[in-house]
Amino acid sequence: MKGYLSREILHVFSLSVVLLLACFCVCFADPTPVTITLQNGLGGYNGCEETCLSQENPTYNYGNSDEVFWVQKYTSAGDDWTAVIRFDLTGVIPSNACIKSAKLKLYQWQTFSMSNDYLDVAVYRCLVPWVEGTGGDEGQPYAGACWYYRSTNPIISWSSAGARGSNTDRNDSYDDVQRCTEGTRWVVWDVTPSVQYWHRNPSANYGFVLDWTEVGISFAGVNFRTSEWGSDRPILEITYVIPEPEPTVTLSASVLGLNYWDSDPNITASTPGSAKHVLSGTTSVSGWGWDGSRTTSTYNSSFECSVKVKLEDGIVDHDHGTYSFKMWTSDSTYIQLQAVYGGFYEISGQCAASGNGERHDGTSYWSSYWDAGSYGILPFTATPEDEETEYLTWKLRYDKTNQMFYVYVNDTLVTYYSNVNFSNWRLGFGHANDVNGVDTVVRTQLYDEANPPTPNPMTWSTQPYALTASSITMVASTATDSESPPVEYYFEETTGQPGGTSSGWQSGTNYTDVGLSENTQYAYRVKARDSAVPPNPNSWSTTVPRYTLMNPPTGIQKSNVTTSTIDLTAQGTLPNLELGQSGVYFEGLGAGGLNEWIKSRTDQATDLSANTQYNFRVKARNGDGIETTPCAWVGIYSGMPRPERVEAKKPTATTVDLEAFGEFPNLSQAQSGVYFECPGAGGINTWIKQTTATATDLTPNTEYTFKVKSRNGDAVETEYAPVQATIRTLAAVPAPRPYDPIGCHTVQANWGANGNPPGTEYFCRELVTGKESGWITGTSWVLSSLQEDVEYRFLVKARNAEGKETEERDLGPVRTSLSIGGVKQRYIAGQRVNLNRKVVTAIFDPQRLIFVQDMPIYGEEQGSSGIGIRYTTPPPFVIGEGTVINVVGVLAYNDEPDHENELLVLADDGGITQVPMLVPPPVRRYAGIGRALGGESHGSQPGVMDDVTTEPPIPSRGTNVIGRLVTAWGQVKDGGLGGVGYIWIDDGSQLNDGQESGIRVDLTAVGGSIPQPLPGYCVITGIMRCMTVESASGRVNVRALWPRKAADIIRYMGSPPP
């Protein structure tokens, strides 16, 4: 506000309006100052940082030094030093404190060229941030603030090297200056202005700049202890006070010296009544003189004084009007709260004072706006009132003991100054404007004349009434007070119920108390007061009690549903039903026991028909009888009668028919239903709308227990019927399964349980033999002693635990197998044959020849013969010893040389198929003496000769074992072949094939020879085959034992086998 600078000449005018100070005789004590000391390491404080700036080393930083903190004047050598220091004030001073004084203390421990010299060191408020840095005693380049830069990461320069930029790096004026001389001592500076400024503007705390201002001769320096040193660290000592009320001074028109200041004859002061002071007129003088009044007597102790001011015309938005309320001893010594045409309140004056970052010695006019700009004022926009149309309270407060001066507008602190030392002052009001022709009216209400607002007692425009379940609203009558407007209203809640809140003084006539408890009675009264100091209240209005509203019920919950009654519970908060007219009202169409106000949230509907839907709704009212809206209609069914019993009948193996008995009204409606229950059963265990059902998926021959219950249209279930039903399912007819195994003389009949549980009994019979199994619990029956290649038929039935039998199941025909011996007996070469379930005993790959035997069943031999199978195309599976196969082919004699009398089967292509077996059957071998291992003719298989050296040859007797796996033993003979091709084993059976005595052993399958030396004896397992040799009677048939592998030959080198 540049044009405002001319106000500094106001002190030369002598227009004084003095107000008599009517002392308010109450004992007050001025606030007690509090002093805090900030020093690193003291009380946990660690917020001090500092460094010094060297002209000679302009990029060096000394922020971490414990010895270097110089301030030095040596300009001629380019070796000046300045210093910066900062104390963090965060959280150390209460926010409502006002700074009385502040002192910076540094310990001087070293000097330079000071033996007969001095150095004046000043402390300035730093205006920009800087970085303490990490440089040590020798300094470190670019490690923090230095002569050139306040930061080196990033690089930020001082406005002027050494932090000497006026109003850029540091404030243009210093806080204090002290003269330093030789020696060690604490140096103390008064830094009150800066600390006051930082407390109100904490973000601007960038610390101090220390610089020399004067030197005795030409150069000198002083070094202070740093915060890194072990003792004598820098100190900031702050003294503050918390403002407190002071004795009140009340002003009146009778003690005014009107127009004491009369610079402009067209602006005059008047007192239209004992409580008013008015300045009015049209400005006509170009100077900055005062117009106004002052008290006629003086005051000399702490006080506070409040008046109400309306800047009706000529100040707000008018060049260059001002109006002030001041402490005044002379036109050269005063301090004031001033409203300025620029739209703000400030402190201004001409006296010694410290505040808002500046110190004033009292020789010239100053203002808080000039000192701190927007930080030192209160804008008109910060007050909710319109300064031109409403009265605002202006208050001066002076603490003489602590020399603190405060100003307030509407109890908001505008600003303050310390070091204000006044004696014998007067209070006054002054107007000034250097612009002509400005219409001006400023009204000041000095005090209230003790007339309360009307009406008195206070009345209601609208009595309190419930707005919601948590709020009550009300409107007071509009009160008026012509002497001390405006009027305020106070609405008081008198019950103390939870949530009830009084309004506090407010300007409006409407008040709504919120956050209240539902359906709770609160009571309110209201009064008004004027704006006098102190204010004058009228009497309370009548007290009006009101209940908050009851929230509407949210619905109805049913319980204890019977066939004729239903218990109903209203849902919702519904508190305090026992108070006043509070209550609940259930409506029920066609139901008894309802349709009346009750003080419970639960009622019972009576006289109902079973399983019938009735419609209900509910409403509530609060303690004042104000009803809520009812909830939506709710349809509720009465109870379904409990079933009397359940019957189970017509059981099958898997089903049972069920029927429920009892009353089941309206069974088709809504969720009504019947529930037959039996765990694990199908077809039931679900709600149905009929009284009969069929339980399915039951296990045959199993006892089941069935229960039944019902439910109404709301799915409210009855208990189970008191009578249950227990029944056993029939056994299931056994399921046919393949006959297996099928032997020559034995057949196993098999059937499936078909769901019957273990323990179910079965009865199997065979029609051809007439044999029966009797009642058994297994699912198979083995019938032995049957004839080969004969068709049989088996039937089977079951019965449940109650002896109820099923029908018989025909398992179908089955034919016993034909043994290999039977094939040899019944068929001749050239006929087709089928061999079923034969076990492989030997495989001779080069000859594409395998041998098979009849497979034993349940340990019984099914036949005593073996036979060879010759194939052209190998079967599509791996054949091994123990493999069970079926063979289709033609019976023939072997065409291998010397084997023309060996009967075998020529298998068809694809005529060999495998019979799957979980466990391969044992391969049985026939063991005996050599003579027993021959055999006479058996059907189509010719017999063999025991001895061909006689004439005629001696034939073998007994069972023919040609084609069978056998084991023989005896003394080894080589027949003159040396163990190549053949050997013979002789057990003394007097066998001779014309070349050697004993049984010929063909070594073809074991490599064609036997390892040397020949053993004395052998035990050999192999296939007994036949071959033809020459004799005196022609070619005859003899034995030829074929071992399958080397392991079939067990050698004994010495004595015979045991």
mmCIF file of C-alpha atoms in Angstrom, residues 902-1016:
data_model
loop_
_atom_site.group_PDB
_atom_site.id
_atom_site.type_symbol
_atom_site.label_atom_id
_atom_site.label_comp_id
_atom_site.label_asym_id
_atom_site.label_seq_id
_atom_site.Cartn_x
_atom_site.Cartn_y
_atom_site.Cartn_z
ATOM 1 C CA GLU A 902 3.978 -137.048 -33.456
ATOM 2 C CA LEU A 903 0.367 -135.843 -33.313
ATOM 3 C CA LEU A 904 -0.110 -132.018 -33.214
ATOM 4 C CA VAL A 905 -2.509 -129.228 -34.218
ATOM 5 C CA LEU A 906 -1.861 -127.000 -37.224
ATOM 6 C CA ALA A 907 -3.262 -123.706 -35.991
ATOM 7 C CA ASP A 908 -5.282 -121.486 -38.313
ATOM 8 C CA ASP A 909 -3.928 -117.989 -39.011
ATOM 9 C CA GLY A 910 -5.344 -116.048 -36.097
ATOM 10 C CA GLY A 911 -6.406 -119.274 -34.551
ATOM 11 C CA ILE A 912 -4.362 -118.733 -31.400
ATOM 12 C CA THR A 913 -5.979 -116.306 -28.925
ATOM 13 C CA GLN A 914 -5.002 -115.414 -25.415
ATOM 14 C CA VAL A 915 -7.189 -115.994 -22.371
ATOM 15 C CA PRO A 916 -6.531 -113.172 -19.835
ATOM 16 C CA MET A 917 -5.562 -114.452 -16.413
ATOM 17 C CA LEU A 918 -4.954 -112.310 -13.330
ATOM 18 C CA VAL A 919 -2.566 -114.975 -12.009
ATOM 19 C CA PRO A 920 -0.851 -117.332 -14.472
ATOM 20 C CA PRO A 921 -1.726 -120.962 -13.649
ATOM 21 C CA PRO A 922 1.032 -123.364 -12.580
ATOM 22 C CA VAL A 923 2.708 -125.382 -15.302
ATOM 23 C CA ARG A 924 2.417 -128.992 -14.154
ATOM 24 C CA ARG A 925 5.092 -131.519 -15.122
ATOM 25 C CA TYR A 926 4.935 -135.278 -15.015
ATOM 26 C CA ALA A 927 7.846 -137.025 -13.285
ATOM 27 C CA GLY A 928 8.697 -140.684 -13.226
ATOM 28 C CA ILE A 929 11.131 -143.437 -14.183
ATOM 29 C CA GLY A 930 12.069 -143.736 -17.772
ATOM 30 C CA ARG A 931 9.807 -146.682 -18.441
ATOM 31 C CA ALA A 932 6.783 -144.766 -17.063
ATOM 32 C CA LEU A 933 7.517 -141.831 -19.375
ATOM 33 C CA GLY A 934 6.590 -143.697 -22.544
ATOM 34 C CA GLY A 935 3.089 -144.846 -23.199
ATOM 35 C CA GLU A 936 1.122 -147.026 -25.498
ATOM 36 C CA SER A 937 -1.072 -145.620 -28.256
ATOM 37 C CA HIS A 938 -3.655 -143.070 -27.103
ATOM 38 C CA GLY A 939 -6.335 -142.476 -29.729
ATOM 39 C CA SER A 940 -4.652 -140.965 -32.765
ATOM 40 C CA GLN A 941 -1.297 -140.668 -31.002
ATOM 41 C CA PRO A 942 0.889 -143.794 -31.721
ATOM 42 C CA GLY A 943 2.702 -145.354 -28.824
ATOM 43 C CA VAL A 944 6.520 -145.656 -28.388
ATOM 44 C CA MET A 945 8.920 -148.623 -28.095
ATOM 45 C CA ASP A 946 10.895 -149.369 -24.926
ATOM 46 C CA ASP A 947 13.568 -151.414 -26.722
ATOM 47 C CA VAL A 948 14.113 -151.602 -30.484
ATOM 48 C CA THR A 949 17.110 -153.901 -30.341
ATOM 49 C CA THR A 950 14.885 -156.946 -29.945
ATOM 50 C CA GLU A 951 12.885 -158.638 -32.610
ATOM 51 C CA PRO A 952 10.147 -157.725 -32.507
ATOM 52 C CA PRO A 953 10.750 -154.385 -30.629
ATOM 53 C CA ILE A 954 9.288 -154.216 -27.128
ATOM 54 C CA PRO A 955 6.396 -151.680 -26.968
ATOM 55 C CA SER A 956 5.818 -149.342 -24.040
ATOM 56 C CA ARG A 957 2.868 -149.810 -21.698
ATOM 57 C CA GLY A 958 0.810 -147.347 -19.676
ATOM 58 C CA THR A 959 -0.316 -143.707 -20.131
ATOM 59 C CA ASN A 960 0.923 -141.983 -23.249
ATOM 60 C CA VAL A 961 2.728 -138.724 -22.264
ATOM 61 C CA ILE A 962 3.858 -137.678 -25.748
ATOM 62 C CA GLY A 963 3.501 -133.848 -25.898
ATOM 63 C CA ARG A 964 3.572 -133.440 -22.119
ATOM 64 C CA LEU A 965 6.063 -131.633 -19.887
ATOM 65 C CA VAL A 966 7.972 -134.289 -17.946
ATOM 66 C CA THR A 967 11.021 -134.652 -15.726
ATOM 67 C CA ALA A 968 13.448 -137.628 -16.061
ATOM 68 C CA TRP A 969 16.845 -138.515 -14.561
ATOM 69 C CA GLY A 970 19.650 -140.964 -15.092
ATOM 70 C CA GLN A 971 23.249 -141.618 -15.874
ATOM 71 C CA VAL A 972 24.522 -139.575 -18.792
ATOM 72 C CA LYS A 973 25.640 -141.420 -21.915
ATOM 73 C CA ASP A 974 26.849 -139.813 -25.146
ATOM 74 C CA GLY A 975 26.082 -142.615 -27.644
ATOM 75 C CA GLY A 976 29.503 -141.973 -29.098
ATOM 76 C CA LEU A 977 28.524 -138.388 -30.028
ATOM 77 C CA GLY A 978 30.574 -136.661 -27.358
ATOM 78 C CA GLY A 979 27.619 -134.630 -26.107
ATOM 79 C CA VAL A 980 26.773 -133.029 -29.458
ATOM 80 C CA GLY A 981 23.228 -133.275 -30.836
ATOM 81 C CA TYR A 982 22.046 -135.846 -28.315
ATOM 82 C CA ILE A 983 22.785 -137.363 -24.966
ATOM 83 C CA TRP A 984 21.004 -140.227 -23.204
ATOM 84 C CA ILE A 985 20.041 -140.573 -19.562
ATOM 85 C CA ASP A 986 19.643 -144.100 -18.243
ATOM 86 C CA ASP A 987 17.904 -144.835 -14.933
ATOM 87 C CA GLY A 988 18.072 -148.590 -15.471
ATOM 88 C CA SER A 989 14.580 -148.854 -17.036
ATOM 89 C CA GLN A 990 16.048 -151.051 -19.822
ATOM 90 C CA LEU A 991 15.182 -148.585 -22.521
ATOM 91 C CA ASN A 992 17.129 -148.667 -25.808
ATOM 92 C CA ASP A 993 16.448 -146.752 -29.024
ATOM 93 C CA GLY A 994 18.977 -148.738 -31.048
ATOM 94 C CA GLN A 995 21.825 -146.258 -30.582
ATOM 95 C CA GLU A 996 22.171 -146.061 -26.801
ATOM 96 C CA SER A 997 20.384 -147.306 -23.713
ATOM 97 C CA GLY A 998 18.174 -144.837 -21.834
ATOM 98 C CA ILE A 999 16.019 -141.878 -22.955
ATOM 99 C CA ARG A 1000 17.316 -139.886 -25.898
ATOM 100 C CA VAL A 1001 17.671 -136.109 -25.018
ATOM 101 C CA ASP A 1002 17.521 -133.789 -28.067
ATOM 102 C CA LEU A 1003 19.791 -130.749 -27.393
ATOM 103 C CA THR A 1004 18.448 -128.630 -30.287
ATOM 104 C CA ALA A 1005 16.664 -126.111 -28.096
ATOM 105 C CA VAL A 1006 19.645 -125.650 -25.703
ATOM 106 C CA GLY A 1007 22.279 -124.890 -28.351
ATOM 107 C CA GLY A 1008 22.846 -128.354 -29.844
ATOM 108 C CA SER A 1009 25.365 -129.611 -27.256
ATOM 109 C CA ILE A 1010 26.065 -129.950 -23.591
ATOM 110 C CA PRO A 1011 29.106 -128.359 -21.978
ATOM 111 C CA GLN A 1012 32.124 -130.626 -21.336
ATOM 112 C CA PRO A 1013 33.013 -132.516 -19.377
ATOM 113 C CA LEU A 1014 29.877 -134.547 -19.466
ATOM 114 C CA PRO A 1015 28.280 -134.895 -16.067
ATOM 115 C CA GLY A 1016 27.887 -138.284 -14.532
#
